[in-house]
PDB file of C-alpha atoms in Angstrom:
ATOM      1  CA  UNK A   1     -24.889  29.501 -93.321  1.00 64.00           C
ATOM      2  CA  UNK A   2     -23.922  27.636 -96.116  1.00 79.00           C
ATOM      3  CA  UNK A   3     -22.424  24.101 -94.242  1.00 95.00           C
ATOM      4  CA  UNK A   4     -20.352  21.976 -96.916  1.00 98.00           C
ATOM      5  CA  UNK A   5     -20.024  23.378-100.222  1.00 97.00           C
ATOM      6  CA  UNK A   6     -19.039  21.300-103.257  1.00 98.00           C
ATOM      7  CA  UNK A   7     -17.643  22.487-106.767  1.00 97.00           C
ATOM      8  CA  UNK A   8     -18.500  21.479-109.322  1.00 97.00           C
ATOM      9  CA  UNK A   9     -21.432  19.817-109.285  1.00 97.00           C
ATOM     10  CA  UNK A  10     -21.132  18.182-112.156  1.00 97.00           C
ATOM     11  CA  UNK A  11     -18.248  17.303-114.121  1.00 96.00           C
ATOM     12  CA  UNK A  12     -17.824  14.462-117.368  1.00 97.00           C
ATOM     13  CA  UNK A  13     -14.072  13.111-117.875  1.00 96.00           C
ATOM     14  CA  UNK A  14     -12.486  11.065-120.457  1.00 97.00           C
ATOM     15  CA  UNK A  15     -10.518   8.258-119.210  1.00 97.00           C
ATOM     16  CA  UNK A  16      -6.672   9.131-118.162  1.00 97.00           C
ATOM     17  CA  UNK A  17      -7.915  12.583-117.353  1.00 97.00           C
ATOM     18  CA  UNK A  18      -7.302  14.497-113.913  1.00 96.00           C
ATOM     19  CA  UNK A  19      -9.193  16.506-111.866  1.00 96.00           C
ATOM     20  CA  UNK A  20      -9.461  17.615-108.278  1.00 98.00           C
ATOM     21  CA  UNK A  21     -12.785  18.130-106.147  1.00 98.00           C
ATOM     22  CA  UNK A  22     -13.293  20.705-104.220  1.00 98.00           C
ATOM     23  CA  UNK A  23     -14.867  21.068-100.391  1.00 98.00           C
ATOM     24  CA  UNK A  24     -15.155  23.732 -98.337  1.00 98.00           C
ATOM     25  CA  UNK A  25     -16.721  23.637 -94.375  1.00 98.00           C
ATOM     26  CA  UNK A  26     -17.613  26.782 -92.661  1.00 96.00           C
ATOM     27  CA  UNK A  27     -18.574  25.521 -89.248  1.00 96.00           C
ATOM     28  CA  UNK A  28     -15.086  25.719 -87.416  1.00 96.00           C
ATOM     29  CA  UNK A  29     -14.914  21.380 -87.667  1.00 96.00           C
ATOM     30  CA  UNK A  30     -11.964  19.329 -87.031  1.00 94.00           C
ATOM     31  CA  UNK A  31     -12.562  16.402 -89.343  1.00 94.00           C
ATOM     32  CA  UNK A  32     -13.771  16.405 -92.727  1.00 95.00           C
ATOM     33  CA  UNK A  33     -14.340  12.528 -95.070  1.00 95.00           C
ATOM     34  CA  UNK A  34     -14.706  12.183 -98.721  1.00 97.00           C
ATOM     35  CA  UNK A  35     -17.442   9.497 -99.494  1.00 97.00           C
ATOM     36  CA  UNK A  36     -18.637   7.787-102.520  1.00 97.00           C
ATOM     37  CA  UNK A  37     -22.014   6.497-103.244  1.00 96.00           C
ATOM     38  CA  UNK A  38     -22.741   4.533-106.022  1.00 94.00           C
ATOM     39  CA  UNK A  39     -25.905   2.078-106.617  1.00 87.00           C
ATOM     40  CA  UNK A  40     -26.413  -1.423-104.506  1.00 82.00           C
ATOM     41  CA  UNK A  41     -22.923   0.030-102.478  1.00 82.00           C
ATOM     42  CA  UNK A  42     -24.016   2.356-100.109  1.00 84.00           C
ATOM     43  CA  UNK A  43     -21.901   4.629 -98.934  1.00 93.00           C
ATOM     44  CA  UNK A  44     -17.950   4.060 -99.414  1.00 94.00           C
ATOM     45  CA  UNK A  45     -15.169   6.449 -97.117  1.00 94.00           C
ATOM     46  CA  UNK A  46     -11.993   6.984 -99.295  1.00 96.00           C
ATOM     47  CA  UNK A  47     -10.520   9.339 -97.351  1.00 95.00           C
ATOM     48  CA  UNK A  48     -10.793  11.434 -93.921  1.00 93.00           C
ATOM     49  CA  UNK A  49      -8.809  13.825 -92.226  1.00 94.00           C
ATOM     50  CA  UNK A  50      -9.437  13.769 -88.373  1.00 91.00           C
ATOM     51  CA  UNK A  51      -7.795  16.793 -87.934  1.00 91.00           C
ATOM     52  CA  UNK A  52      -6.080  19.899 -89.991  1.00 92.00           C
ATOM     53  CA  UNK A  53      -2.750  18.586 -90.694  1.00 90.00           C
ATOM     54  CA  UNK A  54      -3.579  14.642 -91.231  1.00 93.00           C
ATOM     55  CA  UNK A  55      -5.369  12.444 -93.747  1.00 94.00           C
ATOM     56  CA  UNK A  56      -5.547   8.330 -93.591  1.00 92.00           C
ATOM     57  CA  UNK A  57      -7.692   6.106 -95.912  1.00 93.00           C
ATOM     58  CA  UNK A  58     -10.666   4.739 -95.410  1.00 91.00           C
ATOM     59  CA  UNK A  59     -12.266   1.687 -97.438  1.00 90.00           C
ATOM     60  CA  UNK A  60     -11.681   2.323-100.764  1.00 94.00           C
ATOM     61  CA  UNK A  61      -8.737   4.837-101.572  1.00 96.00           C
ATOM     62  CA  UNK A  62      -6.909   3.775-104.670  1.00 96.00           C
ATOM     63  CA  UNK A  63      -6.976   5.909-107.298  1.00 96.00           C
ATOM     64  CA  UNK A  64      -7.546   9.171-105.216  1.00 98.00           C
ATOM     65  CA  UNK A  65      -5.521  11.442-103.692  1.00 97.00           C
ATOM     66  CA  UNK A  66      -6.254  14.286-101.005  1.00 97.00           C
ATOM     67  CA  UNK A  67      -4.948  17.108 -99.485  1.00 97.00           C
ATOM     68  CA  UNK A  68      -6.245  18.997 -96.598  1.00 96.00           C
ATOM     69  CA  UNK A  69      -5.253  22.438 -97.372  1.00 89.00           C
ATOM     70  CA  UNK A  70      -6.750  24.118 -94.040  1.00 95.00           C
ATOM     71  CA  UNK A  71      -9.116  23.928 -91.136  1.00 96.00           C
ATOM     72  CA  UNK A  72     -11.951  24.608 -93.836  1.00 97.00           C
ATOM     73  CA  UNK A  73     -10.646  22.848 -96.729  1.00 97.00           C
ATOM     74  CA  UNK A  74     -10.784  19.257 -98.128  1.00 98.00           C
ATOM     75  CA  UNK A  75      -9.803  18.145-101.642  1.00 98.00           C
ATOM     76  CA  UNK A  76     -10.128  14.697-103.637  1.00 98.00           C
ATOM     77  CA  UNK A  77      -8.048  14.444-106.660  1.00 98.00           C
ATOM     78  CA  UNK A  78      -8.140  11.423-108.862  1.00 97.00           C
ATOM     79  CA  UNK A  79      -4.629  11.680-110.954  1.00 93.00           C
ATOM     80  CA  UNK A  80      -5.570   9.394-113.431  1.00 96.00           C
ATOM     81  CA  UNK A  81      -9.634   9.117-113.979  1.00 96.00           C
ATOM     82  CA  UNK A  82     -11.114   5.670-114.920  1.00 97.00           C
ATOM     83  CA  UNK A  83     -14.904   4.443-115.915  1.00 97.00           C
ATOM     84  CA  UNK A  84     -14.338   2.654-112.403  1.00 96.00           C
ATOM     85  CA  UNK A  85     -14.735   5.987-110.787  1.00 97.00           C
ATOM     86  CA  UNK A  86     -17.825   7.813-112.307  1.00 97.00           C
ATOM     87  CA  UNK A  87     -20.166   7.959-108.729  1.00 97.00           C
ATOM     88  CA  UNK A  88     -21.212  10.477-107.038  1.00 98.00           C
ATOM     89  CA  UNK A  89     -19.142  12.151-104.419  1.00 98.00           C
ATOM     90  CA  UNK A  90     -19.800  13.503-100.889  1.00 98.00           C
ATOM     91  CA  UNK A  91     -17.376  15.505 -98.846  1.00 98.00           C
ATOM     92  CA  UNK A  92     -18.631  15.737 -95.183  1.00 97.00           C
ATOM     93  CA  UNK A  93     -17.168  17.296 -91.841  1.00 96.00           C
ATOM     94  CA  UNK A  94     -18.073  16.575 -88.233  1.00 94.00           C
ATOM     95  CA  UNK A  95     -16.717  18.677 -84.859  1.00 92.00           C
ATOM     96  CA  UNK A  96     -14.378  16.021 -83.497  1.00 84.00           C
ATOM     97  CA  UNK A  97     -12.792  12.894 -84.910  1.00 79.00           C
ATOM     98  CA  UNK A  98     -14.306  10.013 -84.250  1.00 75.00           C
ATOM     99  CA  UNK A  99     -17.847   7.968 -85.403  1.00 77.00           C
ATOM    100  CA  UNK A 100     -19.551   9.408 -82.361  1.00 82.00           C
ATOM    101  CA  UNK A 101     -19.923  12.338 -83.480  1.00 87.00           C
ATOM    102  CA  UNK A 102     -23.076  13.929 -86.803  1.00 94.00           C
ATOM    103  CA  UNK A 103     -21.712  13.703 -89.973  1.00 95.00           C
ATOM    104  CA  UNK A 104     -22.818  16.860 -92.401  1.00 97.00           C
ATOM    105  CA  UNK A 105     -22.918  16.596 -95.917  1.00 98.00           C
ATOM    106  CA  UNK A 106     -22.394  18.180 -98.994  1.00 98.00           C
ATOM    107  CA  UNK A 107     -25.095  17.740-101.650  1.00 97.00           C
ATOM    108  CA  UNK A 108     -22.240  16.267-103.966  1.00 97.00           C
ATOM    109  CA  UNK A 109     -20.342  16.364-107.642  1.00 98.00           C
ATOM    110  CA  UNK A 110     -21.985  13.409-109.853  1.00 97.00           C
ATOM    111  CA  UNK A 111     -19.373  12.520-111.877  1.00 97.00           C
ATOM    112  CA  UNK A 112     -18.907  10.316-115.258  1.00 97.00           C
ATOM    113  CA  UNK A 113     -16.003   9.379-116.565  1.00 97.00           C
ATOM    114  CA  UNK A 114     -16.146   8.049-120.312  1.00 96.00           C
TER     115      UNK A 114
ATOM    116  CA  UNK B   1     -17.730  -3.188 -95.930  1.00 44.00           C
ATOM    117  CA  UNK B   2     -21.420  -3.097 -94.959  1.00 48.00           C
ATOM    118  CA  UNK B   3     -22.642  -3.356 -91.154  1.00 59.00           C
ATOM    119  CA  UNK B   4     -26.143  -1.564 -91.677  1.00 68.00           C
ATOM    120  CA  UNK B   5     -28.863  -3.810 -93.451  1.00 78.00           C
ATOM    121  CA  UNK B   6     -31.779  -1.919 -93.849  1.00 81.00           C
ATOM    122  CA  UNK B   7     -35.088  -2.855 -94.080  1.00 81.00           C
ATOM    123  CA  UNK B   8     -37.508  -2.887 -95.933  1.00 87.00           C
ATOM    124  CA  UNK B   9     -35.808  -2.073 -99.223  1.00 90.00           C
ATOM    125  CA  UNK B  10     -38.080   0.346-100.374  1.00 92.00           C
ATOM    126  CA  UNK B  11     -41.554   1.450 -99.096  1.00 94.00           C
ATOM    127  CA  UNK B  12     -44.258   3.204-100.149  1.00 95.00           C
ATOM    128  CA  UNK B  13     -47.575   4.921 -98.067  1.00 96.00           C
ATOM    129  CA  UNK B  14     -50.631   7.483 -97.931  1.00 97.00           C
ATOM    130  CA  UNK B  15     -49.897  10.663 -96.125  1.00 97.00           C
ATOM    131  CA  UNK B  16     -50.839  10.602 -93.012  1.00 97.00           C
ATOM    132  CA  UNK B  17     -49.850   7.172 -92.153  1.00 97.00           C
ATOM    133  CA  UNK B  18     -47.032   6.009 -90.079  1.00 97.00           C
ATOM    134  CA  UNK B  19     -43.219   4.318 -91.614  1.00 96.00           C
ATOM    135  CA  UNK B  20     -41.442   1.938 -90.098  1.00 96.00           C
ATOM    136  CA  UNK B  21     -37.591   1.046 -91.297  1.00 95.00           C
ATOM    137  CA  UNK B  22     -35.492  -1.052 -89.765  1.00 95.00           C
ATOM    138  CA  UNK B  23     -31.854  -1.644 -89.309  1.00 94.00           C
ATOM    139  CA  UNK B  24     -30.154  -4.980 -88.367  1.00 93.00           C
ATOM    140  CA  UNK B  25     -26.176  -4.980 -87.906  1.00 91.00           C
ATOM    141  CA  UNK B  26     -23.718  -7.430 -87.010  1.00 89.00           C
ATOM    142  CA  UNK B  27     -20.588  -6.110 -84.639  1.00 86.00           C
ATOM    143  CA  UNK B  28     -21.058  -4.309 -81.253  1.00 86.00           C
ATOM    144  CA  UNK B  29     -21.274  -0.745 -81.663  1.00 87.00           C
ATOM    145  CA  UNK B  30     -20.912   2.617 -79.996  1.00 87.00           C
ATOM    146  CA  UNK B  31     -23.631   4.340 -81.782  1.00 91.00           C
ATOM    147  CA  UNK B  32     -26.428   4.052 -84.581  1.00 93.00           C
ATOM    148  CA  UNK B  33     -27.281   6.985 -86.226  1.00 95.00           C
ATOM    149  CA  UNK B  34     -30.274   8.007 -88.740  1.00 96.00           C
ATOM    150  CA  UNK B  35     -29.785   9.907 -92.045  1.00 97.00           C
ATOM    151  CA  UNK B  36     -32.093  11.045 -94.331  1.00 97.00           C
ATOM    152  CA  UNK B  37     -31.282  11.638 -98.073  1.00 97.00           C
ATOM    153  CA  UNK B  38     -33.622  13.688-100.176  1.00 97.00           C
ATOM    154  CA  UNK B  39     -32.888  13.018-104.352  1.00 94.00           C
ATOM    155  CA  UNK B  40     -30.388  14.617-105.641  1.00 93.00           C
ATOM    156  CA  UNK B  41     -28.899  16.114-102.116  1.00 95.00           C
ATOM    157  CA  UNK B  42     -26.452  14.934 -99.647  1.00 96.00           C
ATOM    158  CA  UNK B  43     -27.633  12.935 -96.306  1.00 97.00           C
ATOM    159  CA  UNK B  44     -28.986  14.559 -93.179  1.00 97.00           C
ATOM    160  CA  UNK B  45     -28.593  13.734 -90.040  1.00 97.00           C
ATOM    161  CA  UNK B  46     -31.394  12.951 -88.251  1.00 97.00           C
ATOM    162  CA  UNK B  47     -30.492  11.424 -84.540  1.00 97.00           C
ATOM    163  CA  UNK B  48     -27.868   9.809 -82.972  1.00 95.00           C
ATOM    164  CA  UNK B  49     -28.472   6.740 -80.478  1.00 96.00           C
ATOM    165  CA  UNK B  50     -25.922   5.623 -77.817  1.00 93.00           C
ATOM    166  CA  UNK B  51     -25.598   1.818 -77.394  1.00 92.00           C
ATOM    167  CA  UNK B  52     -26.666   2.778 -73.554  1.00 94.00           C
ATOM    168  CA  UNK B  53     -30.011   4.114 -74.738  1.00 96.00           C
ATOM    169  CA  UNK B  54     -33.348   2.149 -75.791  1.00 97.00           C
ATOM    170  CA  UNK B  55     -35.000   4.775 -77.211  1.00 98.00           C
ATOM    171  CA  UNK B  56     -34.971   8.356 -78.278  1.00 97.00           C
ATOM    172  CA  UNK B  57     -37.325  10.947 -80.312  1.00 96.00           C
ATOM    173  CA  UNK B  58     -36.874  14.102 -82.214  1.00 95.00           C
ATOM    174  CA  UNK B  59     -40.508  15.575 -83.616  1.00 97.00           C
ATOM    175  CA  UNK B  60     -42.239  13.122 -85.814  1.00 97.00           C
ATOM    176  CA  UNK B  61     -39.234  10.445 -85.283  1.00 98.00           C
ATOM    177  CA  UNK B  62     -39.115   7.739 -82.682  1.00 98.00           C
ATOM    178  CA  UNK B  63     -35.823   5.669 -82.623  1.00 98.00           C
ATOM    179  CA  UNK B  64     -35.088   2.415 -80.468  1.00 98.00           C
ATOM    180  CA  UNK B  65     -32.177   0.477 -80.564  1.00 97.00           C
ATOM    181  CA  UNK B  66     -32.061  -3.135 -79.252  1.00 96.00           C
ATOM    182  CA  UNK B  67     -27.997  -4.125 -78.654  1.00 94.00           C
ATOM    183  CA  UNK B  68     -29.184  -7.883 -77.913  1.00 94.00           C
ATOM    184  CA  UNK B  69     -30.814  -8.241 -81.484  1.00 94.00           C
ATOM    185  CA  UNK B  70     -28.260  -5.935 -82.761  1.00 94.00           C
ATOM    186  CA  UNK B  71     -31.551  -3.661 -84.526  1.00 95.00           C
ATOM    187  CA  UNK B  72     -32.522  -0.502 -84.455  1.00 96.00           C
ATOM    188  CA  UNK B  73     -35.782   1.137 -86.044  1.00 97.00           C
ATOM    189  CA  UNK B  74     -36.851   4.490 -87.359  1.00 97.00           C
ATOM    190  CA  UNK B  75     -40.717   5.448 -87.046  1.00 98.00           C
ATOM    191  CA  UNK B  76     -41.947   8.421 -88.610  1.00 98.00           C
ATOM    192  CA  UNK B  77     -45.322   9.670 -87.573  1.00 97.00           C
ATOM    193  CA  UNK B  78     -47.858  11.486 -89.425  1.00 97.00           C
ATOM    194  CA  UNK B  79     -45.732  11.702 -92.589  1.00 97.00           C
ATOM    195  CA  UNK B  80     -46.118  14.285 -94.986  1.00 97.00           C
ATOM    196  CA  UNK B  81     -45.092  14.314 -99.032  1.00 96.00           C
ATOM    197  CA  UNK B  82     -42.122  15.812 -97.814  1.00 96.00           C
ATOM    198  CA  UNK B  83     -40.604  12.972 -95.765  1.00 97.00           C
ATOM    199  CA  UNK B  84     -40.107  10.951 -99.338  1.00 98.00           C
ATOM    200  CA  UNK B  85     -36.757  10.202 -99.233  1.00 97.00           C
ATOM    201  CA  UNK B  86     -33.987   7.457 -98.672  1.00 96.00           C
ATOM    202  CA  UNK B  87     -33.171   6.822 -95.030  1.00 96.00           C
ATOM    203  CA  UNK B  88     -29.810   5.288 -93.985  1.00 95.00           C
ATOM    204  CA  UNK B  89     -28.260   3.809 -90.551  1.00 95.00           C
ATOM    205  CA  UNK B  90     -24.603   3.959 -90.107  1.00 94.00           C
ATOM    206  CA  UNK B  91     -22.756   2.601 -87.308  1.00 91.00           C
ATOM    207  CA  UNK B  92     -19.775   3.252 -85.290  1.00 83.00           C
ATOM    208  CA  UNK B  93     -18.143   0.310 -84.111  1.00 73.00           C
ATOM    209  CA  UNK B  94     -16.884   0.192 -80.234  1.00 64.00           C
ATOM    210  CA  UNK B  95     -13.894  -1.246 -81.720  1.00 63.00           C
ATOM    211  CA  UNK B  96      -9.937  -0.396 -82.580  1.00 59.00           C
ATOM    212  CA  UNK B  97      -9.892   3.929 -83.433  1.00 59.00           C
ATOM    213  CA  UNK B  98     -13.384   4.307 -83.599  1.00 60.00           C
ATOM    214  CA  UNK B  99     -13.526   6.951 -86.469  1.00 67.00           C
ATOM    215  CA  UNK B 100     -15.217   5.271 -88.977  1.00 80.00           C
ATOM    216  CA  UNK B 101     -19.285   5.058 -89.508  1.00 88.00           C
ATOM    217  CA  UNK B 102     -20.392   2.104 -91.843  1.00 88.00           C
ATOM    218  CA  UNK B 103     -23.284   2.577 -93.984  1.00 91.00           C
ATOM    219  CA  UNK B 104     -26.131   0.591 -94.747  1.00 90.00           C
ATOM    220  CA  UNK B 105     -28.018   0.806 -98.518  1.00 91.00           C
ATOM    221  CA  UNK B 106     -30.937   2.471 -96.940  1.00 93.00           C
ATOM    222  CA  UNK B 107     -34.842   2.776 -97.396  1.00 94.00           C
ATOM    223  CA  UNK B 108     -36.752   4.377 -99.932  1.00 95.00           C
ATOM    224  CA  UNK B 109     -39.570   6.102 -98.532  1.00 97.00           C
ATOM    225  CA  UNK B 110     -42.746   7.206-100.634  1.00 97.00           C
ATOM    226  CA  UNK B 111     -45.177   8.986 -99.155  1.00 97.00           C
ATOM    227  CA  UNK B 112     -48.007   9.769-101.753  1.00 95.00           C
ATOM    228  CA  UNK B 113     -50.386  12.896-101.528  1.00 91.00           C
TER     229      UNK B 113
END
């Protein structure tokens, strides 16, 4: 049962470049959030989708764009990269909408932008 | 925006002996939940805690949550080399659409062989 899956793991950009993160859920949830985490921040939501169908911003989404593709698919893509973005990002899915409800986690893509 | 404050920052013990973290936030919420976050992975969650509930346990843990001081705390019995890891509290506010947790910057737990 693999959970949240991630790709790639890694990835190094040169500023003005695009690219588009991958994340994939196989437990059947309804919402799925793209997080970053960088040092002395804590966690940061850019963008969730509560349900298949819908996306809204969170705290922190300029810069990013996402599209949820399916019921099992979530994707981040920054149009435009900038040193202002190399962090490491989480993608995460929970059953239902709402903060009442476990969060699960990919293990993230660390990414650097140059 | 940060709700969770987490403390201590970072904290280090012998196996075998008990951690204590504790988390301090400032709105009324709905829940607090635990996560654990081993280096290089993504967080796991450990318990949930309903603003209607003092205390709960799963295992080694032992969670309480005190809505009048607006703190919670995480205690981790017995710990093993394997508990080293960051721990976070996120909350969910009891306010507006409710679908957002906020983070805190978490612990970093050492527990040394």
């Amino acid at each position: 049962n693999a959970g949240v899956t991630q790709t790639p793991k890694f990835q190094v950009l040169k500023t003005g470049q695009s690219m588009t993160l991958q994340c994939a859920q196989d437990m059947n949830h309804n919402s799925m959030y793209w997080y970053r985490q960088d040092p002395g921040m804590g966690l940061r939501l850019i963008y969730y989708s509560a349900s298949e169908g819908t996306t809204d911003k969170g705290e922190v989404p300029n810069g990013y764009n996402v599209s949820r593709l399916n019921k099992r698919e979530f994707s981040l893509r920054l149009e435009s990269a900038a040193p202002s973005q190399t962090s490491v990002y989480f993608c995460a899915s929970s059953e239902m909408s709402g903060a009442n409800q476990p969060q699960h986690f990919g293990d993230g893509t660390r990414l650097s932008i140059l | 925006s940060q709700q969770g404050e987490e403390d201590p920052q970072a904290l280090s013990i012998q196996e075998g002996e008990n951690a204590t973290m504790n988390c301090s936030y400032k709105t009324s919420i709905n829940n607090l939940q635990w996560y654990r976050q081993n280096s290089g992975r993504g967080l796991v969650h450990l318990i949930l805690i309903r603003s209607n509930e003092r205390e709960k346990h799963s295992g080694r843990l032992r969670v309480t949550l005190d809505t009048s001081k607006k703190s919670s705390s995480l205690l981790i019995t017995a710990s093993r080399a394997a508990d080293t890891a960051s721990y976070f509290c996120a909350t969910a506010s009891n306010a507006g659409n409710n679908r957002k947790l906020i983070w805190g910057l978490g612990t970093s737990l050492a527990v040394n062989p």
